[in-house]
């Protein structure tokens, strides 16, 4: 087993960077361009808040789909597991994350899970607040607490692009409205979803979210913000559905809960061990960062992070 250090992370980054050539940067996201093609940054934070970083760890990107796990935590807080999963399923989906056809399947009646777009829009409609502004400020305050970063905010240009390019998400949301799945007004649910996607974050922020899930839902001041049962639910959903329709592959090859976004961001959470944040914009056809994915596989192997291995408990026998 390798020892975690900044130097080890630099080496791991050099090994993983060539995989960026296999991906493409999503062209319609503001703040992201071809200059980011070779970019790869990582932060790892341990439960006693030791921080390890390498590469372009400070580069911010829009959260995109990584925002879905925060929305799920808030909805679980607001309504509890039973009510949330009346609105959205908990099964992995083999189709792409913005699939429309899966919604119409008679066997299903609700979106497959909270990590696909339709599921996240349903979940957004559950987050409590009088107005979209209230709901979004609850969302942002929660994220600021978790990441200990009061500067976090939505990028207006990214938000505008989400709204202007949102035809597909609008189709999903209006279909959900037709089946009575949405709790709030359809445009309100969409607006909150678009805002969540547009928050800018760097790899350290992503790692802090992973750590929050990994160390019992405490903020850095020691306040418990989420009960264990909700953390378990979120991590299980991340493991089974967090890496789009490659989640099975990542469960096998990485073996801990992860969530990716089409900005090339990934949140990794190794229960009791560490939070991992990765940013590398080129993504594969399923939406996962190519170099970021390669890096996670390497970290899992070198640092023995696979939850299904016995390596983590070896020392205890
Ligand atoms: N803004 C993108 C969408 O809603 C995010 C998708 C993603 O990161 O998976 O389609």
mmCIF file of C-alpha atoms and ligand atoms in Angstrom:
data_model
loop_
_atom_site.group_PDB
_atom_site.id
_atom_site.type_symbol
_atom_site.label_atom_id
_atom_site.label_comp_id
_atom_site.label_asym_id
_atom_site.label_seq_id
_atom_site.Cartn_x
_atom_site.Cartn_y
_atom_site.Cartn_z
ATOM 1 C CA UNK A 1 0.000 0.000 0.000
ATOM 2 C CA UNK A 2 1.268 3.484 -0.883
ATOM 3 C CA UNK A 3 1.416 6.267 1.684
ATOM 4 C CA UNK A 4 -0.764 9.300 1.121
ATOM 5 C CA UNK A 5 1.259 12.505 0.643
ATOM 6 C CA UNK A 6 1.235 15.519 -1.640
ATOM 7 C CA UNK A 7 4.100 13.980 -3.556
ATOM 8 C CA UNK A 8 2.243 10.716 -4.049
ATOM 9 C CA UNK A 9 -0.746 12.727 -5.355
ATOM 10 C CA UNK A 10 1.492 14.620 -7.810
ATOM 11 C CA UNK A 11 2.704 11.273 -9.170
ATOM 12 C CA UNK A 12 -0.809 9.866 -9.339
ATOM 13 C CA UNK A 13 -1.900 12.948 -11.291
ATOM 14 C CA UNK A 14 0.917 12.584 -13.797
ATOM 15 C CA UNK A 15 -0.095 8.942 -14.322
ATOM 16 C CA UNK A 16 -3.765 9.809 -14.844
ATOM 17 C CA UNK A 17 -3.454 12.965 -16.966
ATOM 18 C CA UNK A 18 -3.000 11.185 -20.318
ATOM 19 C CA UNK A 19 -6.561 9.817 -19.969
ATOM 20 C CA UNK A 20 -7.880 13.362 -20.469
ATOM 21 C CA UNK A 21 -7.124 12.882 -24.187
ATOM 22 C CA UNK A 22 -9.947 10.281 -24.327
ATOM 23 C CA UNK A 23 -12.572 12.817 -23.273
ATOM 24 C CA UNK A 24 -14.262 15.952 -24.588
ATOM 25 C CA UNK A 25 -15.079 19.148 -22.722
ATOM 26 C CA UNK A 26 -18.825 19.807 -22.774
ATOM 27 C CA UNK A 27 -19.082 22.778 -25.141
ATOM 28 C CA UNK A 28 -22.161 24.539 -23.758
ATOM 29 C CA UNK A 29 -21.000 25.253 -20.191
ATOM 30 C CA UNK A 30 -19.722 28.804 -19.609
ATOM 31 C CA UNK A 31 -16.447 29.101 -17.623
ATOM 32 C CA UNK A 32 -15.146 25.970 -19.286
ATOM 33 C CA UNK A 33 -13.054 25.931 -22.443
ATOM 34 C CA UNK A 34 -10.399 24.027 -24.360
ATOM 35 C CA UNK A 35 -7.644 25.606 -22.270
ATOM 36 C CA UNK A 36 -8.801 23.254 -19.508
ATOM 37 C CA UNK A 37 -8.114 20.178 -21.619
ATOM 38 C CA UNK A 38 -5.015 19.069 -19.673
ATOM 39 C CA UNK A 39 -6.240 20.141 -16.304
ATOM 40 C CA UNK A 40 -6.427 17.713 -13.396
ATOM 41 C CA UNK A 41 -6.665 18.711 -9.754
ATOM 42 C CA UNK A 42 -7.326 16.709 -6.601
ATOM 43 C CA UNK A 43 -7.864 17.323 -2.895
ATOM 44 C CA UNK A 44 -8.092 14.630 -0.230
ATOM 45 C CA UNK A 45 -9.184 15.436 3.339
ATOM 46 C CA UNK A 46 -8.946 12.918 6.182
ATOM 47 C CA UNK A 47 -11.314 12.771 9.181
ATOM 48 C CA UNK A 48 -8.835 14.756 11.310
ATOM 49 C CA UNK A 49 -8.800 17.451 8.609
ATOM 50 C CA UNK A 50 -5.381 16.772 7.170
ATOM 51 C CA UNK A 51 -5.451 18.126 3.632
ATOM 52 C CA UNK A 52 -3.503 16.710 0.686
ATOM 53 C CA UNK A 53 -3.636 18.392 -2.716
ATOM 54 C CA UNK A 54 -2.005 18.290 -6.117
ATOM 55 C CA UNK A 55 -2.380 19.640 -9.633
ATOM 56 C CA UNK A 56 -4.938 22.350 -10.382
ATOM 57 C CA UNK A 57 -6.728 21.774 -7.083
ATOM 58 C CA UNK A 58 -7.912 25.379 -6.907
ATOM 59 C CA UNK A 59 -9.647 25.510 -10.296
ATOM 60 C CA UNK A 60 -13.389 26.091 -9.914
ATOM 61 C CA UNK A 61 -16.004 24.531 -12.191
ATOM 62 C CA UNK A 62 -19.820 24.486 -12.049
ATOM 63 C CA UNK A 63 -21.099 21.720 -9.777
ATOM 64 C CA UNK A 64 -23.473 20.332 -12.399
ATOM 65 C CA UNK A 65 -24.632 16.876 -11.290
ATOM 66 C CA UNK A 66 -22.510 16.752 -8.139
ATOM 67 C CA UNK A 67 -25.123 19.191 -6.796
ATOM 68 C CA UNK A 68 -27.679 16.369 -6.791
ATOM 69 C CA UNK A 69 -26.388 14.797 -3.577
ATOM 70 C CA UNK A 70 -26.825 18.041 -1.623
ATOM 71 C CA UNK A 71 -30.406 18.330 -2.879
ATOM 72 C CA UNK A 72 -31.063 14.751 -1.798
ATOM 73 C CA UNK A 73 -29.711 15.414 1.701
ATOM 74 C CA UNK A 74 -31.967 18.452 2.122
ATOM 75 C CA UNK A 75 -35.053 16.626 0.853
ATOM 76 C CA UNK A 76 -34.359 13.723 3.238
ATOM 77 C CA UNK A 77 -34.050 16.230 6.085
ATOM 78 C CA UNK A 78 -37.273 17.958 5.086
ATOM 79 C CA UNK A 79 -39.484 14.952 4.358
ATOM 80 C CA UNK A 80 -37.768 11.755 5.501
ATOM 81 C CA UNK A 81 -36.889 8.701 3.468
ATOM 82 C CA UNK A 82 -40.376 7.261 2.948
ATOM 83 C CA UNK A 83 -41.798 10.436 1.456
ATOM 84 C CA UNK A 84 -38.746 11.138 -0.730
ATOM 85 C CA UNK A 85 -38.846 7.657 -2.218
ATOM 86 C CA UNK A 86 -42.538 7.941 -2.990
ATOM 87 C CA UNK A 87 -41.441 10.660 -5.423
ATOM 88 C CA UNK A 88 -38.317 9.062 -6.839
ATOM 89 C CA UNK A 89 -37.027 5.487 -7.095
ATOM 90 C CA UNK A 90 -33.792 4.062 -5.679
ATOM 91 C CA UNK A 91 -32.786 1.785 -8.549
ATOM 92 C CA UNK A 92 -29.862 2.251 -10.941
ATOM 93 C CA UNK A 93 -30.748 3.184 -14.502
ATOM 94 C CA UNK A 94 -29.039 1.750 -17.566
ATOM 95 C CA UNK A 95 -29.987 4.719 -19.776
ATOM 96 C CA UNK A 96 -28.299 8.098 -20.074
ATOM 97 C CA UNK A 97 -28.848 10.572 -17.231
ATOM 98 C CA UNK A 98 -31.316 12.739 -19.145
ATOM 99 C CA UNK A 99 -33.358 9.871 -20.592
ATOM 100 C CA UNK A 100 -36.998 10.640 -21.321
ATOM 101 C CA UNK A 101 -38.190 7.187 -22.389
ATOM 102 C CA UNK A 102 -37.481 5.644 -18.969
ATOM 103 C CA UNK A 103 -40.096 7.929 -17.403
ATOM 104 C CA UNK A 104 -42.875 6.470 -19.462
ATOM 105 C CA UNK A 105 -42.199 2.873 -18.544
ATOM 106 C CA UNK A 106 -45.403 1.523 -16.974
ATOM 107 C CA UNK A 107 -43.372 -0.508 -14.496
ATOM 108 C CA UNK A 108 -41.744 2.588 -13.123
ATOM 109 C CA UNK A 109 -44.118 5.548 -12.721
ATOM 110 C CA UNK A 110 -41.410 7.729 -11.206
ATOM 111 C CA UNK A 111 -37.809 8.618 -12.072
ATOM 112 C CA UNK A 112 -35.387 5.761 -11.473
ATOM 113 C CA UNK A 113 -33.266 7.494 -8.809
ATOM 114 C CA UNK A 114 -32.267 10.917 -7.415
ATOM 115 C CA UNK A 115 -29.002 11.010 -9.390
ATOM 116 C CA UNK A 116 -30.563 11.215 -12.858
ATOM 117 C CA UNK A 117 -31.937 14.568 -14.035
ATOM 118 C CA UNK A 118 -35.634 13.692 -13.740
ATOM 119 C CA UNK A 119 -35.062 12.306 -10.236
ATOM 120 C CA UNK A 120 -33.095 15.367 -9.151
ATOM 121 C CA UNK A 121 -35.829 17.691 -10.451
ATOM 122 C CA UNK A 122 -38.407 15.718 -8.418
ATOM 123 C CA UNK A 123 -36.154 15.938 -5.376
ATOM 124 C CA UNK A 124 -35.694 19.703 -5.936
ATOM 125 C CA UNK A 125 -39.467 20.076 -5.801
ATOM 126 C CA UNK A 126 -39.400 18.618 -2.259
ATOM 127 C CA UNK A 127 -36.937 21.107 -0.740
ATOM 128 C CA UNK A 128 -38.871 23.338 1.637
ATOM 129 C CA UNK A 129 -39.099 27.137 1.390
ATOM 130 C CA UNK A 130 -41.628 29.816 0.510
ATOM 131 C CA UNK A 131 -39.995 30.825 -2.763
ATOM 132 C CA UNK A 132 -37.290 29.540 -5.085
ATOM 133 C CA UNK A 133 -34.957 32.180 -3.610
ATOM 134 C CA UNK A 134 -35.607 30.849 -0.073
ATOM 135 C CA UNK A 135 -35.069 27.271 -1.168
ATOM 136 C CA UNK A 136 -31.867 28.105 -2.974
ATOM 137 C CA UNK A 137 -30.495 30.100 -0.057
ATOM 138 C CA UNK A 138 -31.188 27.128 2.247
ATOM 139 C CA UNK A 139 -29.333 24.952 -0.244
ATOM 140 C CA UNK A 140 -26.381 27.338 -0.455
ATOM 141 C CA UNK A 141 -26.208 27.893 3.328
ATOM 142 C CA UNK A 142 -26.106 24.137 3.873
ATOM 143 C CA UNK A 143 -23.330 23.784 1.305
ATOM 144 C CA UNK A 144 -21.385 26.677 2.866
ATOM 145 C CA UNK A 145 -21.612 24.982 6.274
ATOM 146 C CA UNK A 146 -20.400 21.655 4.903
ATOM 147 C CA UNK A 147 -17.533 23.147 2.916
ATOM 148 C CA UNK A 148 -16.647 25.897 5.392
ATOM 149 C CA UNK A 149 -16.633 28.308 2.470
ATOM 150 C CA UNK A 150 -18.789 31.391 2.779
ATOM 151 C CA UNK A 151 -17.772 32.608 -0.658
ATOM 152 C CA UNK A 152 -19.663 29.905 -2.560
ATOM 153 C CA UNK A 153 -22.117 31.236 -5.072
ATOM 154 C CA UNK A 154 -23.973 30.549 -8.266
ATOM 155 C CA UNK A 155 -22.396 31.864 -11.479
ATOM 156 C CA UNK A 156 -24.958 33.993 -13.345
ATOM 157 C CA UNK A 157 -23.589 33.142 -16.778
ATOM 158 C CA UNK A 158 -23.672 29.403 -16.094
ATOM 159 C CA UNK A 159 -27.195 29.747 -14.722
ATOM 160 C CA UNK A 160 -28.337 31.608 -17.837
ATOM 161 C CA UNK A 161 -26.889 28.864 -20.025
ATOM 162 C CA UNK A 162 -28.695 26.219 -17.950
ATOM 163 C CA UNK A 163 -31.964 28.109 -18.450
ATOM 164 C CA UNK A 164 -31.383 28.757 -22.156
ATOM 165 C CA UNK A 165 -30.184 25.225 -22.947
ATOM 166 C CA UNK A 166 -32.718 23.590 -20.637
ATOM 167 C CA UNK A 167 -35.215 22.237 -23.175
ATOM 168 C CA UNK A 168 -34.451 18.626 -22.310
ATOM 169 C CA UNK A 169 -34.757 19.202 -18.569
ATOM 170 C CA UNK A 170 -37.955 21.168 -19.161
ATOM 171 C CA UNK A 171 -39.370 18.199 -21.081
ATOM 172 C CA UNK A 172 -38.531 15.898 -18.180
ATOM 173 C CA UNK A 173 -40.057 18.288 -15.651
ATOM 174 C CA UNK A 174 -43.290 18.831 -17.587
ATOM 175 C CA UNK A 175 -43.666 15.084 -17.995
ATOM 176 C CA UNK A 176 -43.250 14.737 -14.217
ATOM 177 C CA UNK A 177 -45.854 17.422 -13.707
ATOM 178 C CA UNK A 178 -48.259 15.432 -15.901
ATOM 179 C CA UNK A 179 -47.873 12.372 -13.674
ATOM 180 C CA UNK A 180 -48.347 14.398 -10.488
ATOM 181 C CA UNK A 181 -44.804 13.696 -9.270
ATOM 182 C CA UNK A 182 -43.798 17.293 -8.551
ATOM 183 C CA UNK A 183 -44.637 18.913 -5.241
ATOM 184 C CA UNK A 184 -43.973 22.543 -6.229
ATOM 185 C CA UNK A 185 -44.763 24.428 -9.392
ATOM 186 C CA UNK A 186 -42.869 22.927 -12.330
ATOM 187 C CA UNK A 187 -40.964 26.112 -13.217
ATOM 188 C CA UNK A 188 -39.939 26.557 -9.578
ATOM 189 C CA UNK A 189 -38.557 23.010 -9.443
ATOM 190 C CA UNK A 190 -36.622 23.635 -12.658
ATOM 191 C CA UNK A 191 -35.328 27.004 -11.519
ATOM 192 C CA UNK A 192 -33.945 25.537 -8.292
ATOM 193 C CA UNK A 193 -32.394 22.660 -10.255
ATOM 194 C CA UNK A 194 -30.704 25.095 -12.699
ATOM 195 C CA UNK A 195 -29.339 27.189 -9.830
ATOM 196 C CA UNK A 196 -27.905 24.169 -8.025
ATOM 197 C CA UNK A 197 -26.074 23.145 -11.197
ATOM 198 C CA UNK A 198 -24.491 26.593 -11.517
ATOM 199 C CA UNK A 199 -22.635 26.844 -8.186
ATOM 200 C CA UNK A 200 -18.891 27.126 -8.711
ATOM 201 C CA UNK A 201 -16.626 24.882 -6.635
ATOM 202 C CA UNK A 202 -13.003 23.680 -6.609
ATOM 203 C CA UNK A 203 -11.649 20.239 -5.739
ATOM 204 C CA UNK A 204 -11.305 21.218 -2.077
ATOM 205 C CA UNK A 205 -15.019 22.013 -1.902
ATOM 206 C CA UNK A 206 -15.862 18.684 -3.539
ATOM 207 C CA UNK A 207 -13.551 16.872 -1.088
ATOM 208 C CA UNK A 208 -15.258 18.558 1.863
ATOM 209 C CA UNK A 209 -18.639 17.277 0.700
ATOM 210 C CA UNK A 210 -17.143 13.771 0.403
ATOM 211 C CA UNK A 211 -15.640 14.087 3.878
ATOM 212 C CA UNK A 212 -18.940 15.300 5.347
ATOM 213 C CA UNK A 213 -20.570 12.086 4.131
ATOM 214 C CA UNK A 214 -17.571 9.983 5.205
ATOM 215 C CA UNK A 215 -17.315 11.242 8.794
ATOM 216 C CA UNK A 216 -20.872 11.157 10.086
ATOM 217 C CA UNK A 217 -22.434 14.379 8.802
ATOM 218 C CA UNK A 218 -20.602 16.797 11.098
ATOM 219 C CA UNK A 219 -19.671 20.260 9.885
ATOM 220 C CA UNK A 220 -16.093 21.373 10.607
ATOM 221 C CA UNK A 221 -17.289 22.960 13.911
ATOM 222 C CA UNK A 222 -18.545 19.590 15.154
ATOM 223 C CA UNK A 223 -22.298 20.164 14.669
ATOM 224 C CA UNK A 224 -24.165 17.122 13.390
ATOM 225 C CA UNK A 225 -26.219 18.308 10.440
ATOM 226 C CA UNK A 226 -27.619 15.039 9.069
ATOM 227 C CA UNK A 227 -28.658 11.829 10.870
ATOM 228 C CA UNK A 228 -26.736 8.641 10.094
ATOM 229 C CA UNK A 229 -29.667 6.960 8.379
ATOM 230 C CA UNK A 230 -29.815 9.718 5.726
ATOM 231 C CA UNK A 231 -26.047 9.570 5.200
ATOM 232 C CA UNK A 232 -26.293 5.841 4.602
ATOM 233 C CA UNK A 233 -29.066 6.376 2.073
ATOM 234 C CA UNK A 234 -27.136 9.060 0.173
ATOM 235 C CA UNK A 235 -23.936 6.995 0.041
ATOM 236 C CA UNK A 236 -25.788 3.879 -1.116
ATOM 237 C CA UNK A 237 -27.467 5.859 -3.906
ATOM 238 C CA UNK A 238 -24.097 7.352 -4.895
ATOM 239 C CA UNK A 239 -22.528 3.903 -5.083
ATOM 240 C CA UNK A 240 -25.308 2.437 -7.199
ATOM 241 C CA UNK A 241 -26.139 5.484 -9.367
ATOM 242 C CA UNK A 242 -23.610 8.296 -8.815
ATOM 243 C CA UNK A 243 -21.455 7.693 -11.906
ATOM 244 C CA UNK A 244 -24.315 7.716 -14.419
ATOM 245 C CA UNK A 245 -24.723 4.464 -16.338
ATOM 246 C CA UNK A 246 -21.133 3.491 -15.496
ATOM 247 C CA UNK A 247 -21.925 3.182 -11.779
ATOM 248 C CA UNK A 248 -21.532 -0.607 -11.779
ATOM 249 C CA UNK A 249 -18.106 -0.243 -13.362
ATOM 250 C CA UNK A 250 -17.030 2.265 -10.706
ATOM 251 C CA UNK A 251 -18.469 0.136 -7.880
ATOM 252 C CA UNK A 252 -16.229 -2.692 -9.087
ATOM 253 C CA UNK A 253 -13.109 -0.717 -10.002
ATOM 254 C CA UNK A 254 -13.198 1.980 -7.309
ATOM 255 C CA UNK A 255 -15.450 0.513 -4.638
ATOM 256 C CA UNK A 256 -16.634 3.562 -2.704
ATOM 257 C CA UNK A 257 -19.467 6.078 -3.212
ATOM 258 C CA UNK A 258 -18.803 8.734 -5.871
ATOM 259 C CA UNK A 259 -20.810 11.350 -7.739
ATOM 260 C CA UNK A 260 -19.713 12.994 -10.941
ATOM 261 C CA UNK A 261 -20.868 16.000 -12.950
ATOM 262 C CA UNK A 262 -20.496 16.869 -16.618
ATOM 263 C CA UNK A 263 -18.087 19.667 -15.666
ATOM 264 C CA UNK A 264 -15.570 16.885 -14.979
ATOM 265 C CA UNK A 265 -16.046 17.160 -11.228
ATOM 266 C CA UNK A 266 -16.199 14.113 -8.943
ATOM 267 C CA UNK A 267 -16.979 13.787 -5.245
ATOM 268 C CA UNK A 268 -15.633 10.620 -3.615
ATOM 269 C CA UNK A 269 -16.482 9.513 -0.082
ATOM 270 C CA UNK A 270 -14.608 6.683 1.603
ATOM 271 C CA UNK A 271 -16.571 6.007 4.813
ATOM 272 C CA UNK A 272 -14.503 6.770 7.902
ATOM 273 C CA UNK A 273 -11.380 7.303 5.820
ATOM 274 C CA UNK A 274 -11.459 10.384 3.569
ATOM 275 C CA UNK A 275 -13.276 12.759 1.255
ATOM 276 C CA UNK A 276 -11.930 13.142 -2.266
ATOM 277 C CA UNK A 277 -12.548 15.985 -4.712
ATOM 278 C CA UNK A 278 -11.416 15.756 -8.328
ATOM 279 C CA UNK A 279 -11.694 18.210 -11.214
ATOM 280 C CA UNK A 280 -10.698 17.403 -14.790
ATOM 281 C CA UNK A 281 -13.107 18.716 -17.467
ATOM 282 C CA UNK A 282 -12.815 16.235 -20.377
ATOM 283 C CA UNK A 283 -15.637 13.688 -20.002
ATOM 284 C CA UNK A 284 -16.483 10.399 -21.703
ATOM 285 C CA UNK A 285 -19.713 9.611 -23.554
ATOM 286 C CA UNK A 286 -21.466 8.706 -20.286
ATOM 287 C CA UNK A 287 -20.573 12.013 -18.606
ATOM 288 C CA UNK A 288 -17.660 10.982 -16.348
ATOM 289 C CA UNK A 289 -14.281 12.727 -16.261
ATOM 290 C CA UNK A 290 -11.832 10.462 -18.068
ATOM 291 C CA UNK A 291 -8.678 11.495 -16.195
ATOM 292 C CA UNK A 292 -10.668 11.933 -12.973
ATOM 293 C CA UNK A 293 -12.044 8.405 -13.262
ATOM 294 C CA UNK A 294 -8.565 7.008 -13.940
ATOM 295 C CA UNK A 295 -7.254 8.847 -10.892
ATOM 296 C CA UNK A 296 -9.968 7.438 -8.630
ATOM 297 C CA UNK A 297 -9.169 3.906 -9.775
ATOM 298 C CA UNK A 298 -5.503 4.466 -9.059
ATOM 299 C CA UNK A 299 -6.165 5.966 -5.621
ATOM 300 C CA UNK A 300 -8.463 3.079 -4.743
ATOM 301 C CA UNK A 301 -5.811 0.528 -5.687
ATOM 302 C CA UNK A 302 -2.727 2.265 -4.289
ATOM 303 C CA UNK A 303 -4.310 3.412 -1.023
ATOM 304 C CA UNK A 304 -6.518 0.309 -0.592
ATOM 305 C CA UNK A 305 -9.750 2.265 -0.419
ATOM 306 C CA UNK A 306 -12.188 -0.314 -1.854
ATOM 307 C CA UNK A 307 -14.911 -0.746 0.796
ATOM 308 C CA UNK A 308 -15.446 -4.323 -0.287
ATOM 309 C CA UNK A 309 -11.853 -5.336 0.370
ATOM 310 C CA UNK A 310 -10.565 -6.589 3.670
ATOM 311 C CA UNK A 311 -7.472 -4.408 3.463
ATOM 312 C CA UNK A 312 -8.997 -1.694 5.619
ATOM 313 C CA UNK A 313 -9.490 -4.012 8.590
ATOM 314 C CA UNK A 314 -6.287 -6.045 8.156
ATOM 315 C CA UNK A 315 -4.445 -4.098 10.861
ATOM 316 C CA UNK A 316 -7.147 -4.827 13.387
ATOM 317 C CA UNK A 317 -6.542 -8.603 13.425
HETATM 318 N N1 LIG B 1 -26.716 20.739 -16.359
HETATM 319 C C1 LIG B 1 -26.680 19.380 -16.794
HETATM 320 C C2 LIG B 1 -28.082 18.885 -17.047
HETATM 321 O O1 LIG B 1 -28.961 19.243 -16.299
HETATM 322 C C3 LIG B 1 -26.038 18.592 -15.700
HETATM 323 C C4 LIG B 1 -25.960 17.178 -15.974
HETATM 324 C C5 LIG B 1 -24.870 16.479 -15.274
HETATM 325 O O2 LIG B 1 -23.887 17.028 -14.743
HETATM 326 O O3 LIG B 1 -25.024 15.273 -15.283
HETATM 327 O O4 LIG B 1 -28.308 18.145 -17.962
#
